[in-house]
Short mmCIF file of C-alpha atoms in Angstrom, two decimals:
data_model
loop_
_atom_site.label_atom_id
_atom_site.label_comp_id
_atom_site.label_asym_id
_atom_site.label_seq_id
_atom_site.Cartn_x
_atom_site.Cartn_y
_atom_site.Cartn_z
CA UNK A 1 -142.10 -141.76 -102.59
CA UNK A 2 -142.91 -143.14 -106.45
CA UNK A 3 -143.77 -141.65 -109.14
CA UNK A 4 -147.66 -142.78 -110.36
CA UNK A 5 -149.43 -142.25 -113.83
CA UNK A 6 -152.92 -142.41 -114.42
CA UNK A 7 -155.53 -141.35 -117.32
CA UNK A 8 -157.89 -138.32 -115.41
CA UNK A 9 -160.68 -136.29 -116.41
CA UNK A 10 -161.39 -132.75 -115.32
CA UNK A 11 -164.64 -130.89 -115.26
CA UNK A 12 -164.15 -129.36 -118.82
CA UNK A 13 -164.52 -133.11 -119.88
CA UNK A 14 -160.93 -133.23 -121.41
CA UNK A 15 -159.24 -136.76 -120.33
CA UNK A 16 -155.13 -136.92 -119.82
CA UNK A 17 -152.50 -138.37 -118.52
CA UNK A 18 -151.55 -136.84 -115.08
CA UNK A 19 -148.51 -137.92 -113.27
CA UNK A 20 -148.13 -137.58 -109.51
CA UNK A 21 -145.64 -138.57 -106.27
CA UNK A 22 -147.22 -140.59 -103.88
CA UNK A 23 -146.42 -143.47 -101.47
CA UNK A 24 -148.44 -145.87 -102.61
CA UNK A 25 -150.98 -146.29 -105.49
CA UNK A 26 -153.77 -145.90 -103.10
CA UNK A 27 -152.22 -142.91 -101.97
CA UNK A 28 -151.85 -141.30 -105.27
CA UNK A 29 -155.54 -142.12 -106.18
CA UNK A 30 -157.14 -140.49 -103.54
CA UNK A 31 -155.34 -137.63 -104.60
CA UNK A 32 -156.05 -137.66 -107.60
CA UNK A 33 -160.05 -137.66 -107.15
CA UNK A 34 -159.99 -134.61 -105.00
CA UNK A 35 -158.99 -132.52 -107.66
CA UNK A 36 -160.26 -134.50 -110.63
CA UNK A 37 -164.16 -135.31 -112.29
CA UNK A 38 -162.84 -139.47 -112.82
CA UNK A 39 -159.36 -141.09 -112.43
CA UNK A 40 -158.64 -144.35 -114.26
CA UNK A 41 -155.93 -147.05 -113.50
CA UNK A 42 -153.12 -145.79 -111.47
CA UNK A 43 -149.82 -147.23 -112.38
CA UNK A 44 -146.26 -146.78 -111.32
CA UNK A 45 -143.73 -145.18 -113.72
CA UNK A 46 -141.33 -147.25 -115.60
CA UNK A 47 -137.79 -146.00 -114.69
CA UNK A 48 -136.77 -142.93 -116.94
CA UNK A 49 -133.91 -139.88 -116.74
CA UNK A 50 -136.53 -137.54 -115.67
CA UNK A 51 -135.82 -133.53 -115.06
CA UNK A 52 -138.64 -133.30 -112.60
CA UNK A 53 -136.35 -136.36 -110.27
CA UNK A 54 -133.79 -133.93 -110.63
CA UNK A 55 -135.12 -130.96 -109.35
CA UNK A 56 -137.09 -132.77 -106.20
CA UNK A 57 -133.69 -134.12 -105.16
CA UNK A 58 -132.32 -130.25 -105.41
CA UNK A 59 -134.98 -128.00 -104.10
CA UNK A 60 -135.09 -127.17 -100.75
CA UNK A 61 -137.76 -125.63 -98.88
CA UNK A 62 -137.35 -122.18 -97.56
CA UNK A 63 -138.55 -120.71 -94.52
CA UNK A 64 -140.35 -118.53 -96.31
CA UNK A 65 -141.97 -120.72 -98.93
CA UNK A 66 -143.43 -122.68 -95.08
CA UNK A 67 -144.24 -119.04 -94.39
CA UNK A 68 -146.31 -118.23 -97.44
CA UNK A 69 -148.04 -121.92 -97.20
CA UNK A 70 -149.06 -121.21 -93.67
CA UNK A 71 -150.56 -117.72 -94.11
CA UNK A 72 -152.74 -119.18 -97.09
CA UNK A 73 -153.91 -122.39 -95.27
CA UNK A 74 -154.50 -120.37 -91.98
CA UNK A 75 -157.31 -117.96 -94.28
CA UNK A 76 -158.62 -120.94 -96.03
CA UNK A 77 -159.44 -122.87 -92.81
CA UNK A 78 -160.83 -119.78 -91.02
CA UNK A 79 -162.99 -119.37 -94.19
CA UNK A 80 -164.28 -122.71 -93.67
CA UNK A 81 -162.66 -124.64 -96.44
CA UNK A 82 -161.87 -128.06 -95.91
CA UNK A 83 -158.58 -129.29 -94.79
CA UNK A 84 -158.30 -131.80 -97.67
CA UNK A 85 -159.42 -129.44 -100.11
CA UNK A 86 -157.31 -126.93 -98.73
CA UNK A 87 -154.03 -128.80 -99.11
CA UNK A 88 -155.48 -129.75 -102.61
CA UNK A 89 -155.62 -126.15 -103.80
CA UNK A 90 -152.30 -124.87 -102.40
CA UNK A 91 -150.49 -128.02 -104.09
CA UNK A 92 -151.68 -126.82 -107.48
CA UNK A 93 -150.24 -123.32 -106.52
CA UNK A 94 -147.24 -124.39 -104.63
CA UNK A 95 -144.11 -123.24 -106.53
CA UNK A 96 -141.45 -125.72 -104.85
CA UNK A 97 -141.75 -129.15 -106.15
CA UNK A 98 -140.65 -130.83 -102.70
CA UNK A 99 -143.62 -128.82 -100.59
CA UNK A 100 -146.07 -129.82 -103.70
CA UNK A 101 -144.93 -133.26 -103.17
CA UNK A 102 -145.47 -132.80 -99.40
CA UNK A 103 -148.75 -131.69 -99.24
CA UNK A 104 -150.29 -134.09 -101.94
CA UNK A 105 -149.28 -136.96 -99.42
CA UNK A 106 -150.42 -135.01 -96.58
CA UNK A 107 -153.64 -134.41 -98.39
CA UNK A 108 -154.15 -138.20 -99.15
CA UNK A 109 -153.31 -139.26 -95.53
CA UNK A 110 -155.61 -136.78 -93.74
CA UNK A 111 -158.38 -138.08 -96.48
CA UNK A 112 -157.63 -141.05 -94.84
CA UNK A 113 -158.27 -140.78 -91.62
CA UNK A 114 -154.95 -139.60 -90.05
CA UNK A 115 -154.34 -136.08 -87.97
CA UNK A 116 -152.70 -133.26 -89.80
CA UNK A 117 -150.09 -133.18 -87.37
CA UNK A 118 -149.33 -136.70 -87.87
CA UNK A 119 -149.72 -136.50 -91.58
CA UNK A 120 -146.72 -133.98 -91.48
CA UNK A 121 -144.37 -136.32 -89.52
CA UNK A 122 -143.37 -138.47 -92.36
CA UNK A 123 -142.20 -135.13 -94.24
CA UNK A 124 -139.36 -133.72 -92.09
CA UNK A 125 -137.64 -131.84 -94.68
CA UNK A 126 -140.42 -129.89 -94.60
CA UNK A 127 -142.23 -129.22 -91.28
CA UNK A 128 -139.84 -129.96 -88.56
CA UNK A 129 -141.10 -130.31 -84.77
CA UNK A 130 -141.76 -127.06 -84.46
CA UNK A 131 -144.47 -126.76 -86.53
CA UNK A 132 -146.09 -130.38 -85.99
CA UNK A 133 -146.19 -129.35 -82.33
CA UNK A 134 -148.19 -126.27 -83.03
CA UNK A 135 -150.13 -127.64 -85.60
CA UNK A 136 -151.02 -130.45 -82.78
CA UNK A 137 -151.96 -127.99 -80.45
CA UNK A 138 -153.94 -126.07 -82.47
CA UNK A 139 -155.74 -129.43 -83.46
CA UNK A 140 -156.58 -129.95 -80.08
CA UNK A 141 -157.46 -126.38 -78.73
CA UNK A 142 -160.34 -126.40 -82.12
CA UNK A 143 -158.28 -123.58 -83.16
CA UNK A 144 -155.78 -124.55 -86.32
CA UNK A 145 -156.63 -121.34 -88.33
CA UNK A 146 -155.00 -119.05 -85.57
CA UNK A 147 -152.16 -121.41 -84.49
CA UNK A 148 -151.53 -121.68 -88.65
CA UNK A 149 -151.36 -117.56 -88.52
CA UNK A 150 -149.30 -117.56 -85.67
CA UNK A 151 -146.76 -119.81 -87.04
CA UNK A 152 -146.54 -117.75 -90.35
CA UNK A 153 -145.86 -114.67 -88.51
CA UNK A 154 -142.94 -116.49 -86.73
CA UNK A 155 -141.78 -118.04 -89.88
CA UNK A 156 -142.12 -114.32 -91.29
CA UNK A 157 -139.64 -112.66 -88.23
CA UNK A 158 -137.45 -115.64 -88.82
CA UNK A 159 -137.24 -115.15 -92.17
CA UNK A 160 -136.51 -111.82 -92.28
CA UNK A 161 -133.92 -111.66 -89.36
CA UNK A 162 -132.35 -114.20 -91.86
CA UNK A 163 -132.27 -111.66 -94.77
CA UNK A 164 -131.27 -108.93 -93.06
CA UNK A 165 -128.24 -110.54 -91.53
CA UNK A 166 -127.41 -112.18 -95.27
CA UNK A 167 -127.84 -108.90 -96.60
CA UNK A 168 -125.96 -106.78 -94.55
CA UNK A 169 -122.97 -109.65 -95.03
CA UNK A 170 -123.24 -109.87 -98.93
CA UNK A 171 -121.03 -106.44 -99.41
CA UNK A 172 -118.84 -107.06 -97.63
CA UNK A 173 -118.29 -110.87 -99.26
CA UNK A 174 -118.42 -109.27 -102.55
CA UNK A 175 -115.77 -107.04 -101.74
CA UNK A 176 -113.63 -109.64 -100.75
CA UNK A 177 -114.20 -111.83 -103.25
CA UNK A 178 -113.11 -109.15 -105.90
CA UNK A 179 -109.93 -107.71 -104.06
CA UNK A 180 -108.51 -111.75 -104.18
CA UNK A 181 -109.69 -112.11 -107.92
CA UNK A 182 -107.66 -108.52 -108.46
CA UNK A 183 -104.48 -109.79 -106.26
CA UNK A 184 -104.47 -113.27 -107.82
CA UNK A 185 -104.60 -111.42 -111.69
CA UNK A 186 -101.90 -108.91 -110.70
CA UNK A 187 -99.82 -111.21 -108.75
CA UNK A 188 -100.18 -114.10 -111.65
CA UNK A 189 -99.83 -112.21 -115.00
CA UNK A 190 -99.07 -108.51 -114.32
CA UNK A 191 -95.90 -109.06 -111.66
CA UNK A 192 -93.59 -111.54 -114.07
CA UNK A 193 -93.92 -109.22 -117.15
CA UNK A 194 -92.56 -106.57 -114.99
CA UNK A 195 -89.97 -108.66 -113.45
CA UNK A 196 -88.82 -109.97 -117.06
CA UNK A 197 -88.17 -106.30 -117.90
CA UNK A 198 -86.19 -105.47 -114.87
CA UNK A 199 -84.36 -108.89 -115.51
CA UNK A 200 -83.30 -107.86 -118.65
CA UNK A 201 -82.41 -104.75 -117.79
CA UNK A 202 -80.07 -106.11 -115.06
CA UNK A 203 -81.34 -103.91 -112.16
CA UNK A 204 -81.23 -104.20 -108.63
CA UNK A 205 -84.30 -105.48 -107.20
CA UNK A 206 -85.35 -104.23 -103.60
CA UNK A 207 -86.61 -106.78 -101.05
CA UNK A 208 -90.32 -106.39 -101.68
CA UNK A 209 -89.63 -106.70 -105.00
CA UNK A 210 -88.10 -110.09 -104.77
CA UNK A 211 -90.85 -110.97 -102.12
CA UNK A 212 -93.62 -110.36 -104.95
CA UNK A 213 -91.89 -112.24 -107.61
CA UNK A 214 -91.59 -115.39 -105.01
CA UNK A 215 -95.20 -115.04 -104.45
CA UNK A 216 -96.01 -114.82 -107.87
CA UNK A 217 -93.55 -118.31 -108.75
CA UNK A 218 -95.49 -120.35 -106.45
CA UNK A 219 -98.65 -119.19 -107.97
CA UNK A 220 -97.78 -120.00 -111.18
CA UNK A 221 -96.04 -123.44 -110.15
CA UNK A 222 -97.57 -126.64 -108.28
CA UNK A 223 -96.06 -125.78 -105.05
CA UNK A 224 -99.78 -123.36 -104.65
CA UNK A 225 -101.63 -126.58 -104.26
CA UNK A 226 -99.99 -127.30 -100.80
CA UNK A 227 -101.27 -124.51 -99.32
CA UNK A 228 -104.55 -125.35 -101.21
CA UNK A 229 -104.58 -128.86 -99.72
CA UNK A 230 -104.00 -127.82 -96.31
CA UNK A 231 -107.06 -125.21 -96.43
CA UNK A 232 -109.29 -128.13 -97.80
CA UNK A 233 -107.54 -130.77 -95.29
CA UNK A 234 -108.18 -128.47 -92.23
CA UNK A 235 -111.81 -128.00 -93.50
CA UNK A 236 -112.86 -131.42 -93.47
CA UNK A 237 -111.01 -132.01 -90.45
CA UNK A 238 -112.55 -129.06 -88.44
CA UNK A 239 -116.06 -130.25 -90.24
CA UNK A 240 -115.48 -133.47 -88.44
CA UNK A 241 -114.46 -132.45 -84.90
CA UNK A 242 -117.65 -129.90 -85.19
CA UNK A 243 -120.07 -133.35 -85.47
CA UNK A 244 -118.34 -134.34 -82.02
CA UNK A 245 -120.20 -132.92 -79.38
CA UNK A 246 -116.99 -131.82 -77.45
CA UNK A 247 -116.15 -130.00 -80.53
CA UNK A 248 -119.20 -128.47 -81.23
CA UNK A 249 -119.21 -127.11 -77.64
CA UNK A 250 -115.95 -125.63 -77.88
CA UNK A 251 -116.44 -124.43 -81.34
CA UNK A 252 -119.78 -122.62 -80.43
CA UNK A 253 -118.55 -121.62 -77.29
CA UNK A 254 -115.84 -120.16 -79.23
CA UNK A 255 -118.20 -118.52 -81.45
CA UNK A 256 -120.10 -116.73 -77.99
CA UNK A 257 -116.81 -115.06 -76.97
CA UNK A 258 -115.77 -113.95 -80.81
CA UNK A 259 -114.59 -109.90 -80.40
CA UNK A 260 -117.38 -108.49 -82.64
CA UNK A 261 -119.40 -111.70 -83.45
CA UNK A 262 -119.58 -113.15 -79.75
CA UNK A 263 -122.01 -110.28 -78.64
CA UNK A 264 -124.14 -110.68 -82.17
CA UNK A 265 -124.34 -114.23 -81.94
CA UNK A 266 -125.67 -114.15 -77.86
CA UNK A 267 -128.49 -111.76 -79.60
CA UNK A 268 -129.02 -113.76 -82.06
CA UNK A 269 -129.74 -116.70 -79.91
CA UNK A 270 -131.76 -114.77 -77.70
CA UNK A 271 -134.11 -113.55 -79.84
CA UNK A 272 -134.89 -116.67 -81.49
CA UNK A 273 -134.93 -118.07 -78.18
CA UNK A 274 -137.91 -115.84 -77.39
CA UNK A 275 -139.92 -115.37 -80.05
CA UNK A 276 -140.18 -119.66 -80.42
CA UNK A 277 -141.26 -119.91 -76.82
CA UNK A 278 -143.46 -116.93 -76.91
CA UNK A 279 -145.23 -118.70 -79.99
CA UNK A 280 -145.39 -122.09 -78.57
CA UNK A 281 -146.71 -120.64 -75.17
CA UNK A 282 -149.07 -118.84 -77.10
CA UNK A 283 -150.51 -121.90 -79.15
CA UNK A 284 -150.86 -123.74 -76.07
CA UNK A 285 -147.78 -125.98 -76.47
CA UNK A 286 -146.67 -127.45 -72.68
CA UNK A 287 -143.81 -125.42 -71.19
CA UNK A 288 -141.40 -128.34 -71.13
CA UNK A 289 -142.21 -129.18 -74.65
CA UNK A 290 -141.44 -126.09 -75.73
CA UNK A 291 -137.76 -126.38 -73.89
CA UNK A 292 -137.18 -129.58 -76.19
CA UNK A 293 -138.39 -127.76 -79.14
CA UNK A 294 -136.91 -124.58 -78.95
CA UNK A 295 -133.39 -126.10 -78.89
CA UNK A 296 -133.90 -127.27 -82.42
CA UNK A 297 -133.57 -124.14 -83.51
CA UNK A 298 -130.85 -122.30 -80.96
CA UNK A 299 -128.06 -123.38 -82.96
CA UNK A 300 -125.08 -122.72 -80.55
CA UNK A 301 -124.81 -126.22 -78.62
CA UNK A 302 -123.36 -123.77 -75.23
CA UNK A 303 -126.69 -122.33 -75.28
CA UNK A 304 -128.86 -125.44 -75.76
CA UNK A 305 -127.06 -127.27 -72.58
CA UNK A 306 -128.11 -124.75 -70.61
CA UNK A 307 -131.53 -124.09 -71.81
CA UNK A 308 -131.82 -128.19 -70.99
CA UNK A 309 -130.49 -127.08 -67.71
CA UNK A 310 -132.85 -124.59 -66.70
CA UNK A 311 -135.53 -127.45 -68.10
CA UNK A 312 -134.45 -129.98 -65.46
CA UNK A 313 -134.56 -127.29 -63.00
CA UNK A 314 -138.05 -125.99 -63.98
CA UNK A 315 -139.46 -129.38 -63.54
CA UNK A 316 -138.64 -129.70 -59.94
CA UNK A 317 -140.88 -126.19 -59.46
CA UNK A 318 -138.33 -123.53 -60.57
CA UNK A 319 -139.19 -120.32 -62.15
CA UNK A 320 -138.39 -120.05 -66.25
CA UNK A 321 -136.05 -116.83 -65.28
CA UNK A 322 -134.31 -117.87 -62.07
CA UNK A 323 -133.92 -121.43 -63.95
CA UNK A 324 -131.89 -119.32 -66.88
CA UNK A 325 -130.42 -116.72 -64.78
CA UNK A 326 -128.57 -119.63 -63.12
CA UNK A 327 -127.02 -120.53 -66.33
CA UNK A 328 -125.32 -117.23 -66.92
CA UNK A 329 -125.48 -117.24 -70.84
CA UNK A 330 -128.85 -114.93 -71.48
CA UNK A 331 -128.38 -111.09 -70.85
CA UNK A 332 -129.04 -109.43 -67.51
CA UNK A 333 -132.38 -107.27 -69.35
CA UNK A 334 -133.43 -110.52 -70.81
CA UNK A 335 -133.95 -112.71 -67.44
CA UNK A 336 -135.46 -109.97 -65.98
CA UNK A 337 -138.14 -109.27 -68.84
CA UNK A 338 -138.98 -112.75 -68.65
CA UNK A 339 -139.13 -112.59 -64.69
CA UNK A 340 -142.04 -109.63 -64.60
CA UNK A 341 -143.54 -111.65 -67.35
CA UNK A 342 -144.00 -114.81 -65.24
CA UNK A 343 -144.79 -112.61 -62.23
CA UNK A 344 -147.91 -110.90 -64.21
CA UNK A 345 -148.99 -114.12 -66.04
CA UNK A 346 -148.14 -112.80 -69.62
CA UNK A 347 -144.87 -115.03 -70.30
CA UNK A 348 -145.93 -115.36 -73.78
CA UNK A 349 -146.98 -111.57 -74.59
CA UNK A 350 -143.58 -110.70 -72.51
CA UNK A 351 -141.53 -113.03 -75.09
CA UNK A 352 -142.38 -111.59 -77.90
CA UNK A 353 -141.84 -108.55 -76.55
CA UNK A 354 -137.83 -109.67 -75.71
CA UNK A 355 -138.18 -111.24 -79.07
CA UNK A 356 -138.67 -107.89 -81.06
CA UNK A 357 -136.27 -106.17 -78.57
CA UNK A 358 -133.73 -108.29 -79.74
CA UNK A 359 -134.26 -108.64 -83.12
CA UNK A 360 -133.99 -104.60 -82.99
CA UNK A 361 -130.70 -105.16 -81.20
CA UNK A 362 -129.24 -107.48 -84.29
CA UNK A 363 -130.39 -105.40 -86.97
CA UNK A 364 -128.63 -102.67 -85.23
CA UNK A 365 -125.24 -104.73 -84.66
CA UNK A 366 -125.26 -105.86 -88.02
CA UNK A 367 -125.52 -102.38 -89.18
CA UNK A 368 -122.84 -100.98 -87.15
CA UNK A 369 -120.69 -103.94 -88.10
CA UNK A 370 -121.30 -103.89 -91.98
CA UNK A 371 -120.48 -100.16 -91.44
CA UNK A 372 -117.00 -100.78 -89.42
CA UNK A 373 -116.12 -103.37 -91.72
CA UNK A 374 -116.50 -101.53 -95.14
CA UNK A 375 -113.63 -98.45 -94.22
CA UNK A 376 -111.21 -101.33 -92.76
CA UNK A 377 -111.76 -103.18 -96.17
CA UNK A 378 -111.26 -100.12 -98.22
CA UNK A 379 -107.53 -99.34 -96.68
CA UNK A 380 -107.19 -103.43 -96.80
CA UNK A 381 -107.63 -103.25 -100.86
CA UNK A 382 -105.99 -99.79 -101.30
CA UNK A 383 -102.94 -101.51 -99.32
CA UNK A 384 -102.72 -104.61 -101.47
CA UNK A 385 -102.81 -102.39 -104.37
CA UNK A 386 -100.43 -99.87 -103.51
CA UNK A 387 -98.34 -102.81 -101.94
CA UNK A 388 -98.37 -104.51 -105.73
CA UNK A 389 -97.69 -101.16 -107.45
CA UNK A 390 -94.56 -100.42 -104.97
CA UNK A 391 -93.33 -103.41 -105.59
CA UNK A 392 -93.02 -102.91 -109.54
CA UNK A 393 -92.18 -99.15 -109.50
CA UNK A 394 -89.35 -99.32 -106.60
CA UNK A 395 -87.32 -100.72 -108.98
CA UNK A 396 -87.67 -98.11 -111.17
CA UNK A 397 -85.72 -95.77 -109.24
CA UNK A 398 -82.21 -98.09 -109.08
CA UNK A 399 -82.32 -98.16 -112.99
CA UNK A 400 -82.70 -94.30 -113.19
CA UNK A 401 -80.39 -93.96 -111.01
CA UNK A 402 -78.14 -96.32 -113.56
CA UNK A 403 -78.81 -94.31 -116.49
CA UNK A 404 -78.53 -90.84 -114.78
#
């Protein structure tokens, strides 16, 4: 994508300069005459430290913000707006640089000739294959307004399983965060003026004195960077084995059988495993399409192989359940959900059924682990604390003791 000037004129009659990202110039003049009266010569931008460069390269676009974009363009194309048109007016209003960027091409390429579904391909960081398969399906059923709706509720549930999960974490973080600030400041500056006075006054130091006052030397000297070094070394490496895909199986598989988290996690997967099918099913997306796309957005690689499993068995005749019941990673209530769904011919209505289920389920766990966590990290602080303050008042005692 470039960067294109050109001199435009809007209804009011007032003529400026208008800058706008586009593939080509042709590209960036055809969208420039759907929103404006006249558009003169198009030309590419000289090369120039620009803020706006900047910002496309860091913005990111949120499930929500392709949430938001879908419920709008599913009410404007059910009101009979034009698709062009329609793209036009939710560029102007689209607060994220990258989708503005995104939909202006999209605009100019479906003014061109080419399917919306196929317009969206060449923006991946922005519509992934879920929602260019919908989008195709909906294309071809004559029914893109309700497929668009569909696909912002899903975005929606997504979204806010998302937030809950970050919210009910971000206490708990915070906490943490503060108790090492409040170690590292007591261990760093308030532990050696306390051992200086003991020093001086020749005393007798207990064991977890001395054990402090090593701590607090090696945080003060260069020997903390080994420890530092390690961290960061082990990081990158464990980063590394993760892109493997032995290591990513035995790191997610890892992450299934977590006390705590392992349970969570299986929920987690479940429901999103759902609610995607449910939605594809819905739109009219084939089954084993849906298999393929609904493993872009598992997450746990254990999961995925066997979801690609029950695939290769459901296209020698299987049923969906008995094809994931084989695989032994989805929950007993889950397979059989699914089972009487199939059985009554309402797979997709019995999905999003499991779907919300689940999604209950996590909220739930979340809760109930947010609320375990906060007491243990209560007596974790209050230990470290009381373990600091022991450590500078024990040796208190021996120089009373002196002086009595």
């Amino acid at each position: 994508m470039s960067t294109f000037t050109a001199k435009v004129k809007d209804n009011t009659g007032k003529v400026f300069k208008e800058k706008i990202e586009a593939a080509s110039a042709e590209q960036a003049r055809l969208a420039l005459k759907n929103k404006y009266v006249a558009v003169g010569k198009v030309s590419k931008s000289s090369l120039e430290i620009d803020m706006s460069a900047l910002e496309m390269a860091l913005a990111k676009v949120t499930v929500k913000d392709k949430a938001v974009f879908s419920r709008q363009f599913s009410v404007m194309v059910n009101a009979g707006v034009a698709i062009v048109r329609s793209l036009g007016i939710l560029a102007d209003q689209a607060p994220n640089v990258k989708l503005k960027r995104a939909l202006l091409g999209i605009s100019a390429e479906v003014q061109q000739g080419t399917s919306l579904s196929e317009s969206m391909k060449a923006y991946p960081e922005c519509f992934n294959d879920l929602y260019i398969y919908m989008v195709e399906a909906g294309e071809a059923g004559g029914v893109l307004d309700e497929v668009l709706m569909r696909l912002s509720r899903l975005l929606e549930d997504m979204a806010k399983l998302q937030n809950e999960i970050k919210s009910a974490m971000a206490y708990p973080v915070t906490v943490g965060i503060f108790a090492v600030i409040a170690f590292l400041g007591m261990t760093i500056f308030l532990i050696p003026v306390f051992g200086g006075i003991f020093e001086s006054l020749g005393a007798e130091l207990p064991l977890l004195t001395r054990v402090m006052l090593n701590i607090s030397d090696i945080l003060r000297s260069w020997k903390v960077l080994i420890p530092v070094v390690v961290f960061i070394g082990l990081s990158f490496l464990t980063r590394a084995w993760y892109k493997t895909p032995w290591g990513r199986l035995q790191l997610d598989g890892f992450m299934l059988k977590m006390p705590l988290f392992g349970d969570l996690n299986e929920k987690i997967a479940v429901a999103r495993f759902c609610r995607v099918f449910g939605t594809l099913t819905r739109s009219g997306v084939p089954v084993l399409q849906c298999f393929d796309i609904v493993c872009n957005t598992i997450g746990n690689q254990v999961i995925i192989n066997a979801i690609m499993s029950a695939k290769a068995d459901i296209q020698q005749g299987g049923m969906i359940s008995l094809a994931i019941q084989k695989e032994n990673v989805f929950p007993t209530l889950a397979i059989q959900m699914i089972s009487i769904g199939e059985e009554t011919g309402e797979l997709d209505g019995m999905m999003e059924k499991v779907a919300e289920f689940y999604e209950d389920e996590v909220e739930q766990a979340v809760k109930a682990l947010t609320t375990m966590i906060e007491p243990i990290m209560m007596v974790g602080i209050a230990g470290m604390v009381g373990t600091i303050l022991m450590s500078m008042y024990l040796p208190m005692f021996s120089i009373f003791d002196q002086l009595a």
